[in-house]
PDB file of N, CA and C in Angstrom:
ATOM      1  N   MET A   1      -7.708   6.513  -5.256  1.00  0.00           N
ATOM      2  CA  MET A   1      -7.008   5.775  -4.202  1.00  0.00           C
ATOM      3  C   MET A   1      -7.159   4.260  -4.402  1.00  0.00           C
ATOM      4  N   ALA A   2      -6.311   3.709  -5.209  1.00  0.00           N
ATOM      5  CA  ALA A   2      -6.370   2.259  -5.461  1.00  0.00           C
ATOM      6  C   ALA A   2      -5.629   1.507  -4.366  1.00  0.00           C
ATOM      7  N   GLN A   3      -6.304   0.541  -3.766  1.00  0.00           N
ATOM      8  CA  GLN A   3      -5.683  -0.238  -2.685  1.00  0.00           C
ATOM      9  C   GLN A   3      -4.967  -1.457  -3.266  1.00  0.00           C
ATOM     10  N   THR A   4      -3.690  -1.306  -3.566  1.00  0.00           N
ATOM     11  CA  THR A   4      -2.923  -2.429  -4.127  1.00  0.00           C
ATOM     12  C   THR A   4      -1.895  -2.883  -3.104  1.00  0.00           C
ATOM     13  N   GLY A   5      -2.251  -3.875  -2.334  1.00  0.00           N
ATOM     14  CA  GLY A   5      -1.327  -4.384  -1.326  1.00  0.00           C
ATOM     15  C   GLY A   5      -1.319  -3.525  -0.073  1.00  0.00           C
ATOM     16  N   ALA A   6      -1.955  -2.364  -0.127  1.00  0.00           N
ATOM     17  CA  ALA A   6      -1.978  -1.470   1.030  1.00  0.00           C
ATOM     18  C   ALA A   6      -2.999  -1.953   2.049  1.00  0.00           C
ATOM     19  N   ARG A   7      -2.610  -1.925   3.320  1.00  0.00           N
ATOM     20  CA  ARG A   7      -3.516  -2.379   4.381  1.00  0.00           C
ATOM     21  C   ARG A   7      -4.212  -1.188   5.034  1.00  0.00           C
ATOM     22  N   PRO A   8      -5.444  -1.395   5.493  1.00  0.00           N
ATOM     23  CA  PRO A   8      -6.203  -0.329   6.159  1.00  0.00           C
ATOM     24  C   PRO A   8      -5.511   0.140   7.438  1.00  0.00           C
ATOM     25  N   GLY A   9      -5.393   1.449   7.612  1.00  0.00           N
ATOM     26  CA  GLY A   9      -4.770   1.990   8.811  1.00  0.00           C
ATOM     27  C   GLY A   9      -3.266   2.130   8.661  1.00  0.00           C
ATOM     28  N   ARG A  10      -2.759   1.701   7.510  1.00  0.00           N
ATOM     29  CA  ARG A  10      -1.307   1.795   7.273  1.00  0.00           C
ATOM     30  C   ARG A  10      -1.032   2.681   6.054  1.00  0.00           C
ATOM     31  N   PRO A  11       0.091   3.376   6.060  1.00  0.00           N
ATOM     32  CA  PRO A  11       0.465   4.222   4.922  1.00  0.00           C
ATOM     33  C   PRO A  11       0.710   3.378   3.682  1.00  0.00           C
ATOM     34  N   ARG A  12       0.294   3.895   2.530  1.00  0.00           N
ATOM     35  CA  ARG A  12       0.468   3.131   1.286  1.00  0.00           C
ATOM     36  C   ARG A  12       1.956   2.921   0.995  1.00  0.00           C
ATOM     37  N   PRO A  13       2.311   1.728   0.552  1.00  0.00           N
ATOM     38  CA  PRO A  13       3.703   1.366   0.277  1.00  0.00           C
ATOM     39  C   PRO A  13       4.302   2.199  -0.851  1.00  0.00           C
ATOM     40  N   LEU A  14       5.615   2.348  -0.852  1.00  0.00           N
ATOM     41  CA  LEU A  14       6.290   3.146  -1.869  1.00  0.00           C
ATOM     42  C   LEU A  14       6.221   2.444  -3.225  1.00  0.00           C
ATOM     43  N   GLY A  15       6.402   1.130  -3.209  1.00  0.00           N
ATOM     44  CA  GLY A  15       6.380   0.358  -4.463  1.00  0.00           C
ATOM     45  C   GLY A  15       4.982   0.335  -5.050  1.00  0.00           C
ATOM     46  N   GLY A  16       3.999   0.007  -4.228  1.00  0.00           N
ATOM     47  CA  GLY A  16       2.631  -0.048  -4.712  1.00  0.00           C
ATOM     48  C   GLY A  16       1.981  -1.339  -4.262  1.00  0.00           C
ATOM     49  N   SER A  17       2.383  -2.438  -4.874  1.00  0.00           N
ATOM     50  CA  SER A  17       1.792  -3.731  -4.517  1.00  0.00           C
ATOM     51  C   SER A  17       2.639  -4.422  -3.457  1.00  0.00           C
ATOM     52  N   SER A  18       3.916  -4.024  -3.391  1.00  0.00           N
ATOM     53  CA  SER A  18       4.811  -4.648  -2.412  1.00  0.00           C
ATOM     54  C   SER A  18       5.196  -3.645  -1.338  1.00  0.00           C
ATOM     55  N   GLU A  19       5.171  -4.052  -0.099  1.00  0.00           N
ATOM     56  CA  GLU A  19       5.523  -3.135   0.987  1.00  0.00           C
ATOM     57  C   GLU A  19       7.033  -3.050   1.174  1.00  0.00           C
ATOM     58  N   GLY A  20       7.576  -1.841   1.232  1.00  0.00           N
ATOM     59  CA  GLY A  20       9.013  -1.690   1.421  1.00  0.00           C
ATOM     60  C   GLY A  20       9.647  -1.269   0.131  1.00  0.00           C
TER      61      GLY A  20
END
């Protein structure tokens, strides 16, 4: 589970480092 741009308590972004 690498946290790349993902914020705690929020679902991981589809792109990865960029949300949306």
